[in-house]
PDB file of C-alpha atoms in Angstrom:
ATOM      1  CA  MET A   1      -0.320   0.604   0.248  1.00  0.00           C
ATOM      2  CA  SER A   2       0.668   3.240  -1.289  1.00  0.00           C
ATOM      3  CA  THR A   3       0.863   7.115   1.853  1.00  0.00           C
ATOM      4  CA  PRO A   4       0.281   9.559   0.277  1.00  0.00           C
ATOM      5  CA  VAL A   5       2.675  11.583   0.253  1.00  0.00           C
ATOM      6  CA  ARG A   6       2.268  16.340   0.871  1.00  0.00           C
ATOM      7  CA  GLY A   7       3.761  18.535   0.054  1.00  0.00           C
ATOM      8  CA  ARG A   8       5.172  20.969   2.141  1.00  0.00           C
ATOM      9  CA  GLY A   9       3.232  24.058   1.174  1.00  0.00           C
ATOM     10  CA  ALA A  10       0.848  21.697   1.906  1.00  0.00           C
ATOM     11  CA  GLY A  11       1.319  20.495   5.130  1.00  0.00           C
ATOM     12  CA  ARG A  12       1.624  23.843   6.499  1.00  0.00           C
ATOM     13  CA  SER A  13      -1.378  25.096   4.627  1.00  0.00           C
ATOM     14  CA  ALA A  14      -3.946  21.750   6.150  1.00  0.00           C
ATOM     15  CA  GLY A  15      -2.422  22.861   9.479  1.00  0.00           C
ATOM     16  CA  ARG A  16      -3.310  26.309   9.756  1.00  0.00           C
ATOM     17  CA  ASP A  17      -6.413  27.863  11.361  1.00  0.00           C
ATOM     18  CA  PRO A  18      -8.445  29.326   8.251  1.00  0.00           C
ATOM     19  CA  ASP A  19     -10.561  31.366  10.741  1.00  0.00           C
ATOM     20  CA  ARG A  20      -7.576  32.464  12.900  1.00  0.00           C
ATOM     21  CA  VAL A  21      -5.893  32.753   9.752  1.00  0.00           C
ATOM     22  CA  ARG A  22      -8.826  35.968   9.048  1.00  0.00           C
ATOM     23  CA  SER A  23      -9.333  37.120  12.327  1.00  0.00           C
ATOM     24  CA  VAL A  24      -5.114  38.015  12.813  1.00  0.00           C
ATOM     25  CA  ARG A  25      -5.382  39.446   9.786  1.00  0.00           C
ATOM     26  CA  GLY A  26      -8.214  41.359   9.822  1.00  0.00           C
ATOM     27  CA  ARG A  27      -6.632  42.321  13.633  1.00  0.00           C
ATOM     28  CA  SER A  28      -3.751  43.844  11.720  1.00  0.00           C
ATOM     29  CA  VAL A  29      -5.138  45.514   9.936  1.00  0.00           C
ATOM     30  CA  ARG A  30      -7.206  47.034  11.870  1.00  0.00           C
ATOM     31  CA  ASP A  31      -4.421  47.648  14.552  1.00  0.00           C
ATOM     32  CA  ARG A  32      -2.702  49.321  11.671  1.00  0.00           C
ATOM     33  CA  SER A  33      -5.573  51.770  10.875  1.00  0.00           C
ATOM     34  CA  ALA A  34      -6.562  52.844  14.357  1.00  0.00           C
ATOM     35  CA  ARG A  35      -2.006  53.179  15.198  1.00  0.00           C
ATOM     36  CA  VAL A  36      -2.152  55.240  11.827  1.00  0.00           C
ATOM     37  CA  PRO A  37      -4.659  58.611  12.071  1.00  0.00           C
ATOM     38  CA  GLY A  38      -3.224  58.845  15.975  1.00  0.00           C
ATOM     39  CA  ARG A  39       0.043  59.152  15.340  1.00  0.00           C
ATOM     40  CA  ARG A  40      -0.403  61.863  12.552  1.00  0.00           C
ATOM     41  CA  ARG A  41      -2.877  63.875  14.810  1.00  0.00           C
ATOM     42  CA  PRO A  42       0.534  65.186  17.389  1.00  0.00           C
ATOM     43  CA  ALA A  43       2.270  65.867  14.725  1.00  0.00           C
ATOM     44  CA  ARG A  44      -0.850  67.858  13.254  1.00  0.00           C
ATOM     45  CA  ARG A  45      -1.215  69.065  16.720  1.00  0.00           C
ATOM     46  CA  ARG A  46       2.379  70.424  17.222  1.00  0.00           C
ATOM     47  CA  SER A  47       2.004  72.290  13.051  1.00  0.00           C
ATOM     48  CA  THR A  48      -0.672  73.964  14.732  1.00  0.00           C
ATOM     49  CA  THR A  49       0.908  75.055  17.669  1.00  0.00           C
ATOM     50  CA  ARG A  50       3.565  76.207  15.765  1.00  0.00           C
ATOM     51  CA  ARG A  51       1.350  78.551  13.719  1.00  0.00           C
ATOM     52  CA  THR A  52      -0.465  80.153  17.176  1.00  0.00           C
ATOM     53  CA  ALA A  53       3.240  81.116  17.865  1.00  0.00           C
ATOM     54  CA  ILE A  54       4.322  82.840  15.518  1.00  0.00           C
ATOM     55  CA  ARG A  55       0.994  84.464  15.272  1.00  0.00           C
ATOM     56  CA  ARG A  56       1.178  85.409  18.759  1.00  0.00           C
ATOM     57  CA  ARG A  57       4.957  86.659  18.010  1.00  0.00           C
ATOM     58  CA  TRP A  58       3.286  89.147  15.254  1.00  0.00           C
ATOM     59  CA  VAL A  59       1.068  90.847  17.223  1.00  0.00           C
ATOM     60  CA  VAL A  60       3.405  91.379  20.537  1.00  0.00           C
ATOM     61  CA  ALA A  61       6.001  93.288  17.021  1.00  0.00           C
ATOM     62  CA  LEU A  62       2.442  95.011  16.350  1.00  0.00           C
ATOM     63  CA  VAL A  63       1.568  95.965  19.595  1.00  0.00           C
ATOM     64  CA  PHE A  64       5.079  97.391  20.758  1.00  0.00           C
ATOM     65  CA  LEU A  65       5.523  99.351  17.390  1.00  0.00           C
ATOM     66  CA  GLY A  66       2.494 100.240  17.850  1.00  0.00           C
ATOM     67  CA  LEU A  67       2.981 101.874  21.154  1.00  0.00           C
ATOM     68  CA  LEU A  68       6.588 102.789  20.001  1.00  0.00           C
ATOM     69  CA  GLY A  69       4.720 104.689  17.142  1.00  0.00           C
ATOM     70  CA  LEU A  70       2.338 106.457  19.832  1.00  0.00           C
ATOM     71  CA  GLY A  71       5.127 107.762  22.473  1.00  0.00           C
ATOM     72  CA  TYR A  72       7.340 109.303  19.598  1.00  0.00           C
ATOM     73  CA  ALA A  73       4.364 111.140  18.305  1.00  0.00           C
ATOM     74  CA  VAL A  74       3.316 112.042  21.615  1.00  0.00           C
ATOM     75  CA  ILE A  75       6.783 113.219  22.883  1.00  0.00           C
ATOM     76  CA  TYR A  76       8.422 114.153  19.770  1.00  0.00           C
ATOM     77  CA  THR A  77       5.775 115.998  17.946  1.00  0.00           C
ATOM     78  CA  PRO A  78       2.964 118.646  17.742  1.00  0.00           C
ATOM     79  CA  LEU A  79       0.214 115.812  17.243  1.00  0.00           C
ATOM     80  CA  LEU A  80      -0.467 116.971  20.993  1.00  0.00           C
ATOM     81  CA  GLY A  81       1.761 119.775  21.588  1.00  0.00           C
ATOM     82  CA  VAL A  82       0.253 123.199  23.417  1.00  0.00           C
ATOM     83  CA  GLY A  83      -2.849 125.224  21.607  1.00  0.00           C
ATOM     84  CA  THR A  84      -4.361 127.430  24.654  1.00  0.00           C
ATOM     85  CA  VAL A  85      -2.684 128.819  27.028  1.00  0.00           C
ATOM     86  CA  GLU A  86      -5.710 129.382  30.344  1.00  0.00           C
ATOM     87  CA  VAL A  87      -4.975 131.989  32.246  1.00  0.00           C
ATOM     88  CA  VAL A  88      -7.241 132.816  36.010  1.00  0.00           C
ATOM     89  CA  GLY A  89      -6.696 134.506  38.887  1.00  0.00           C
ATOM     90  CA  VAL A  90      -5.359 136.899  38.318  1.00  0.00           C
ATOM     91  CA  LYS A  91      -6.850 140.725  39.841  1.00  0.00           C
ATOM     92  CA  ASP A  92      -3.870 143.330  38.823  1.00  0.00           C
ATOM     93  CA  LEU A  93      -2.078 141.468  36.195  1.00  0.00           C
ATOM     94  CA  THR A  94      -3.543 140.902  33.078  1.00  0.00           C
ATOM     95  CA  GLN A  95      -3.862 137.682  30.706  1.00  0.00           C
ATOM     96  CA  ASP A  96      -1.067 138.717  28.449  1.00  0.00           C
ATOM     97  CA  GLU A  97       1.389 139.605  31.128  1.00  0.00           C
ATOM     98  CA  VAL A  98       1.376 136.216  32.282  1.00  0.00           C
ATOM     99  CA  ARG A  99       1.590 134.774  29.553  1.00  0.00           C
ATOM    100  CA  ALA A 100       4.613 136.223  28.191  1.00  0.00           C
ATOM    101  CA  ALA A 101       6.672 135.407  31.713  1.00  0.00           C
ATOM    102  CA  ALA A 102       5.786 131.896  30.964  1.00  0.00           C
ATOM    103  CA  ALA A 103       7.409 131.210  27.581  1.00  0.00           C
ATOM    104  CA  ILE A 104       4.912 128.694  25.916  1.00  0.00           C
ATOM    105  CA  GLU A 105       5.611 128.558  22.626  1.00  0.00           C
ATOM    106  CA  SER A 106       2.490 127.305  20.559  1.00  0.00           C
ATOM    107  CA  GLY A 107       2.778 123.513  19.063  1.00  0.00           C
ATOM    108  CA  THR A 108       4.879 122.917  22.597  1.00  0.00           C
ATOM    109  CA  PRO A 109       5.000 119.045  23.243  1.00  0.00           C
ATOM    110  CA  MET A 110       3.212 118.374  26.152  1.00  0.00           C
ATOM    111  CA  ALA A 111       4.984 115.658  27.386  1.00  0.00           C
ATOM    112  CA  ARG A 112       7.851 117.167  26.973  1.00  0.00           C
ATOM    113  CA  LEU A 113       6.527 121.192  28.625  1.00  0.00           C
ATOM    114  CA  ASP A 114       8.548 122.113  31.336  1.00  0.00           C
ATOM    115  CA  THR A 115       6.802 122.684  33.913  1.00  0.00           C
ATOM    116  CA  ASP A 116       9.279 124.157  36.355  1.00  0.00           C
ATOM    117  CA  GLY A 117      10.345 126.676  34.078  1.00  0.00           C
ATOM    118  CA  VAL A 118       7.071 127.494  33.537  1.00  0.00           C
ATOM    119  CA  ARG A 119       6.544 128.292  37.169  1.00  0.00           C
ATOM    120  CA  THR A 120       9.635 129.788  37.949  1.00  0.00           C
ATOM    121  CA  ARG A 121       9.306 131.996  34.983  1.00  0.00           C
ATOM    122  CA  ILE A 122       5.392 133.281  36.294  1.00  0.00           C
ATOM    123  CA  ALA A 123       7.016 133.648  39.823  1.00  0.00           C
ATOM    124  CA  ALA A 124      10.190 136.300  39.220  1.00  0.00           C
ATOM    125  CA  LEU A 125       6.751 138.729  38.858  1.00  0.00           C
ATOM    126  CA  PRO A 126       6.346 140.284  41.225  1.00  0.00           C
ATOM    127  CA  ARG A 127       3.113 141.224  42.109  1.00  0.00           C
ATOM    128  CA  VAL A 128       3.102 136.954  41.799  1.00  0.00           C
ATOM    129  CA  ALA A 129       2.728 134.908  45.196  1.00  0.00           C
ATOM    130  CA  SER A 130       1.648 131.754  43.696  1.00  0.00           C
ATOM    131  CA  VAL A 131       1.332 129.594  40.705  1.00  0.00           C
ATOM    132  CA  THR A 132       0.552 126.809  39.603  1.00  0.00           C
ATOM    133  CA  VAL A 133       0.857 125.071  36.401  1.00  0.00           C
ATOM    134  CA  THR A 134      -1.249 121.900  34.888  1.00  0.00           C
ATOM    135  CA  ARG A 135      -1.755 119.852  32.329  1.00  0.00           C
ATOM    136  CA  SER A 136      -5.183 119.532  29.723  1.00  0.00           C
ATOM    137  CA  MET A 137      -4.703 116.635  26.960  1.00  0.00           C
ATOM    138  CA  PRO A 138      -5.199 117.432  24.177  1.00  0.00           C
ATOM    139  CA  GLY A 139      -3.418 120.882  23.877  1.00  0.00           C
ATOM    140  CA  THR A 140      -4.631 122.807  27.167  1.00  0.00           C
ATOM    141  CA  VAL A 141      -2.039 124.621  28.931  1.00  0.00           C
ATOM    142  CA  ARG A 142      -3.259 126.160  32.674  1.00  0.00           C
ATOM    143  CA  LEU A 143      -2.376 128.840  34.869  1.00  0.00           C
ATOM    144  CA  ALA A 144      -3.524 130.009  37.889  1.00  0.00           C
ATOM    145  CA  VAL A 145      -1.997 132.762  39.975  1.00  0.00           C
ATOM    146  CA  VAL A 146      -2.676 133.885  43.458  1.00  0.00           C
ATOM    147  CA  GLU A 147      -1.379 137.716  44.009  1.00  0.00           C
ATOM    148  CA  ARG A 148       0.125 138.484  46.399  1.00  0.00           C
ATOM    149  CA  THR A 149      -2.638 141.086  49.145  1.00  0.00           C
ATOM    150  CA  PRO A 150      -1.196 143.603  50.081  1.00  0.00           C
ATOM    151  CA  VAL A 151      -1.292 144.408  54.155  1.00  0.00           C
ATOM    152  CA  GLY A 152       0.328 148.213  54.636  1.00  0.00           C
ATOM    153  CA  VAL A 153       2.007 151.339  52.424  1.00  0.00           C
ATOM    154  CA  LEU A 154       5.402 152.703  52.552  1.00  0.00           C
ATOM    155  CA  LYS A 155       5.851 156.265  51.372  1.00  0.00           C
ATOM    156  CA  ALA A 156       8.454 157.374  49.473  1.00  0.00           C
ATOM    157  CA  ALA A 157       9.871 159.956  46.870  1.00  0.00           C
ATOM    158  CA  ASP A 158       8.568 157.905  44.467  1.00  0.00           C
ATOM    159  CA  GLY A 159       5.386 156.187  45.157  1.00  0.00           C
ATOM    160  CA  ALA A 160       3.493 154.360  47.642  1.00  0.00           C
ATOM    161  CA  HIS A 161       5.499 150.335  48.150  1.00  0.00           C
ATOM    162  CA  LEU A 162       2.968 147.979  48.652  1.00  0.00           C
ATOM    163  CA  VAL A 163       3.853 145.542  51.386  1.00  0.00           C
ATOM    164  CA  ASP A 164       2.996 141.668  51.619  1.00  0.00           C
ATOM    165  CA  GLY A 165       1.874 139.489  54.099  1.00  0.00           C
ATOM    166  CA  THR A 166       6.123 138.418  54.207  1.00  0.00           C
ATOM    167  CA  GLY A 167       7.028 141.632  54.559  1.00  0.00           C
ATOM    168  CA  LYS A 168       8.188 141.897  50.673  1.00  0.00           C
ATOM    169  CA  ASP A 169       8.011 144.769  49.419  1.00  0.00           C
ATOM    170  CA  PHE A 170       6.285 144.263  45.641  1.00  0.00           C
ATOM    171  CA  ALA A 171       5.050 147.742  44.043  1.00  0.00           C
ATOM    172  CA  THR A 172       4.785 150.597  43.978  1.00  0.00           C
ATOM    173  CA  VAL A 173       1.693 153.162  42.648  1.00  0.00           C
ATOM    174  CA  PRO A 174       1.299 156.479  43.112  1.00  0.00           C
ATOM    175  CA  GLN A 175      -1.364 156.251  45.582  1.00  0.00           C
ATOM    176  CA  PRO A 176      -1.521 154.363  48.376  1.00  0.00           C
ATOM    177  CA  PRO A 177      -4.813 152.055  47.856  1.00  0.00           C
ATOM    178  CA  PRO A 178      -8.009 153.331  50.368  1.00  0.00           C
ATOM    179  CA  GLY A 179      -7.867 150.965  53.454  1.00  0.00           C
ATOM    180  CA  LEU A 180      -4.156 149.892  54.195  1.00  0.00           C
ATOM    181  CA  PRO A 181      -2.147 151.552  57.243  1.00  0.00           C
ATOM    182  CA  GLU A 182       0.509 153.456  56.556  1.00  0.00           C
ATOM    183  CA  LEU A 183       4.247 151.391  57.212  1.00  0.00           C
ATOM    184  CA  GLN A 184       6.096 153.710  59.006  1.00  0.00           C
ATOM    185  CA  LEU A 185       9.491 152.606  58.419  1.00  0.00           C
ATOM    186  CA  PRO A 186      12.726 153.237  57.407  1.00  0.00           C
ATOM    187  CA  LYS A 187      12.700 149.600  54.782  1.00  0.00           C
ATOM    188  CA  ALA A 188      10.522 147.479  54.250  1.00  0.00           C
ATOM    189  CA  ALA A 189      12.555 143.108  53.542  1.00  0.00           C
ATOM    190  CA  PRO A 190      10.736 140.445  54.531  1.00  0.00           C
ATOM    191  CA  GLY A 191      14.673 140.285  55.849  1.00  0.00           C
ATOM    192  CA  ASP A 192      14.312 142.086  57.606  1.00  0.00           C
ATOM    193  CA  PRO A 193      13.442 141.332  61.774  1.00  0.00           C
ATOM    194  CA  VAL A 194      11.418 144.260  62.286  1.00  0.00           C
ATOM    195  CA  THR A 195       9.118 144.255  59.390  1.00  0.00           C
ATOM    196  CA  ARG A 196       8.901 140.688  60.313  1.00  0.00           C
ATOM    197  CA  ALA A 197       7.701 142.352  63.428  1.00  0.00           C
ATOM    198  CA  VAL A 198       5.315 144.651  62.153  1.00  0.00           C
ATOM    199  CA  VAL A 199       3.539 142.254  59.323  1.00  0.00           C
ATOM    200  CA  GLY A 200       2.728 139.556  62.248  1.00  0.00           C
ATOM    201  CA  VAL A 201       1.227 142.201  65.052  1.00  0.00           C
ATOM    202  CA  LEU A 202      -0.847 143.127  61.504  1.00  0.00           C
ATOM    203  CA  ALA A 203      -1.794 139.393  60.940  1.00  0.00           C
ATOM    204  CA  ALA A 204      -3.021 139.616  64.266  1.00  0.00           C
ATOM    205  CA  VAL A 205      -5.332 142.672  64.035  1.00  0.00           C
ATOM    206  CA  PRO A 206      -8.901 141.217  65.374  1.00  0.00           C
ATOM    207  CA  ASP A 207     -10.799 141.878  61.986  1.00  0.00           C
ATOM    208  CA  LYS A 208     -12.735 144.436  64.014  1.00  0.00           C
ATOM    209  CA  VAL A 209      -9.837 146.813  64.434  1.00  0.00           C
ATOM    210  CA  ARG A 210      -8.423 146.351  61.523  1.00  0.00           C
ATOM    211  CA  PRO A 211     -10.266 148.676  59.525  1.00  0.00           C
ATOM    212  CA  GLU A 212      -9.099 151.772  62.331  1.00  0.00           C
ATOM    213  CA  VAL A 213      -5.729 150.864  62.630  1.00  0.00           C
ATOM    214  CA  LEU A 214      -4.663 154.182  59.885  1.00  0.00           C
ATOM    215  CA  ALA A 215      -0.194 153.450  61.010  1.00  0.00           C
ATOM    216  CA  VAL A 216       1.872 151.283  62.489  1.00  0.00           C
ATOM    217  CA  THR A 217       5.955 152.245  63.851  1.00  0.00           C
ATOM    218  CA  ALA A 218       8.190 150.327  65.845  1.00  0.00           C
ATOM    219  CA  LYS A 219      11.641 150.992  66.728  1.00  0.00           C
ATOM    220  CA  SER A 220      12.322 147.467  67.196  1.00  0.00           C
ATOM    221  CA  ALA A 221      10.335 144.277  67.221  1.00  0.00           C
ATOM    222  CA  ALA A 222       9.793 144.299  70.163  1.00  0.00           C
ATOM    223  CA  ASP A 223       8.476 147.832  70.708  1.00  0.00           C
ATOM    224  CA  VAL A 224       5.106 147.947  67.900  1.00  0.00           C
ATOM    225  CA  ARG A 225       2.239 150.428  67.919  1.00  0.00           C
ATOM    226  CA  LEU A 226      -0.738 150.919  65.970  1.00  0.00           C
ATOM    227  CA  ALA A 227      -2.890 154.363  65.907  1.00  0.00           C
ATOM    228  CA  LEU A 228      -5.902 154.326  65.591  1.00  0.00           C
ATOM    229  CA  SER A 229      -8.712 156.851  64.856  1.00  0.00           C
ATOM    230  CA  ALA A 230      -9.825 158.675  66.696  1.00  0.00           C
ATOM    231  CA  GLY A 231      -5.894 159.586  68.384  1.00  0.00           C
ATOM    232  CA  ARG A 232      -6.214 156.506  70.439  1.00  0.00           C
ATOM    233  CA  GLU A 233      -1.940 154.751  70.435  1.00  0.00           C
ATOM    234  CA  VAL A 234      -1.733 150.433  71.036  1.00  0.00           C
ATOM    235  CA  ARG A 235       1.062 149.878  73.260  1.00  0.00           C
ATOM    236  CA  TRP A 236       1.671 145.655  71.107  1.00  0.00           C
ATOM    237  CA  GLY A 237       5.323 145.028  71.718  1.00  0.00           C
ATOM    238  CA  SER A 238       6.425 142.204  70.664  1.00  0.00           C
ATOM    239  CA  THR A 239       4.821 139.240  68.611  1.00  0.00           C
ATOM    240  CA  ASP A 240       4.834 137.079  71.655  1.00  0.00           C
ATOM    241  CA  LYS A 241       1.600 135.469  72.548  1.00  0.00           C
ATOM    242  CA  SER A 242      -0.117 137.305  69.613  1.00  0.00           C
ATOM    243  CA  PRO A 243      -2.826 135.818  69.963  1.00  0.00           C
ATOM    244  CA  ARG A 244      -3.756 137.115  73.680  1.00  0.00           C
ATOM    245  CA  LYS A 245      -3.220 140.525  72.979  1.00  0.00           C
ATOM    246  CA  ALA A 246      -5.554 140.765  70.443  1.00  0.00           C
ATOM    247  CA  GLU A 247      -8.709 138.878  72.793  1.00  0.00           C
ATOM    248  CA  VAL A 248      -7.142 140.954  75.351  1.00  0.00           C
ATOM    249  CA  LEU A 249      -7.512 144.869  73.059  1.00  0.00           C
ATOM    250  CA  GLN A 250     -11.085 142.897  71.972  1.00  0.00           C
ATOM    251  CA  ALA A 251     -11.885 143.966  74.859  1.00  0.00           C
ATOM    252  CA  LEU A 252      -9.370 147.369  75.672  1.00  0.00           C
ATOM    253  CA  LEU A 253     -11.396 148.821  72.905  1.00  0.00           C
ATOM    254  CA  THR A 254     -14.670 149.189  74.759  1.00  0.00           C
ATOM    255  CA  VAL A 255     -13.342 151.490  77.227  1.00  0.00           C
ATOM    256  CA  ASP A 256     -12.920 154.819  76.621  1.00  0.00           C
ATOM    257  CA  GLY A 257      -9.237 156.266  76.852  1.00  0.00           C
ATOM    258  CA  LYS A 258      -6.366 156.884  74.692  1.00  0.00           C
ATOM    259  CA  VAL A 259      -3.536 154.798  75.261  1.00  0.00           C
ATOM    260  CA  PHE A 260      -3.727 151.023  75.243  1.00  0.00           C
ATOM    261  CA  ASP A 261      -1.068 148.986  75.572  1.00  0.00           C
ATOM    262  CA  VAL A 262      -1.235 144.821  75.373  1.00  0.00           C
ATOM    263  CA  THR A 263       2.682 144.238  75.976  1.00  0.00           C
ATOM    264  CA  SER A 264       1.876 143.000  79.131  1.00  0.00           C
ATOM    265  CA  PRO A 265      -1.215 140.414  77.738  1.00  0.00           C
ATOM    266  CA  GLU A 266      -1.289 139.350  81.649  1.00  0.00           C
ATOM    267  CA  LEU A 267      -1.592 142.989  82.933  1.00  0.00           C
ATOM    268  CA  PRO A 268      -3.449 145.101  80.258  1.00  0.00           C
ATOM    269  CA  THR A 269      -3.845 149.004  81.149  1.00  0.00           C
ATOM    270  CA  VAL A 270      -5.507 152.117  79.471  1.00  0.00           C
ATOM    271  CA  SER A 271      -4.439 155.885  79.815  1.00  0.00           C
TER     272      SER A 271
END
């Protein structure tokens, strides 16, 4: 009896399970189809992230350039330059005098305006006590001036010298303004002790009494005297205890007399 001989190929084929082969192949195909998209997605994400980062860099660069250009326009060009100079608070001075002293050129960039320099130039005007310089966009500069207020008059050959509360002789006028007492002093200066004593006493005089003060004399800083209406005299002395002296004087003036001495407010006298 002869035995059939199987070929090698036939033996391998005969030993395989067709269903298993299909299953293995099917799984192999499915695995490949599942893995391929998974490999592509990270690549796509990286590409998208890279493009987003590039766009952001461009946006930042454009914003920076825009701000740089705006800053240049504000600081170095007349785009936001001075167009109006507004002056307020003047009484005896004119607005044109203040503007001339300020010396602000039209078109000066607002950001580069030297406000300290403007303030210094205006403060150099004798009548100016203080000045405030403010910028108001887009192109207005406001100058708020406070003029000196005279508290007394120093008569001289060239006219009436106005003296303020600091003792500064700041203006000369032909005739003394009404209501101001005469300061019978050889000179008036902020650094002079006698001048400081006189203006200090005038500042302490009660409001009801001040209109009656016609003149002020002082042989020294410790001997200030007030000449009142109706020939009366107040011996004030120094500026020490001035608030108390003012209270006592107001009470003493209700008594008839010619000389009211408050040099020592604890022991006032009327004669």
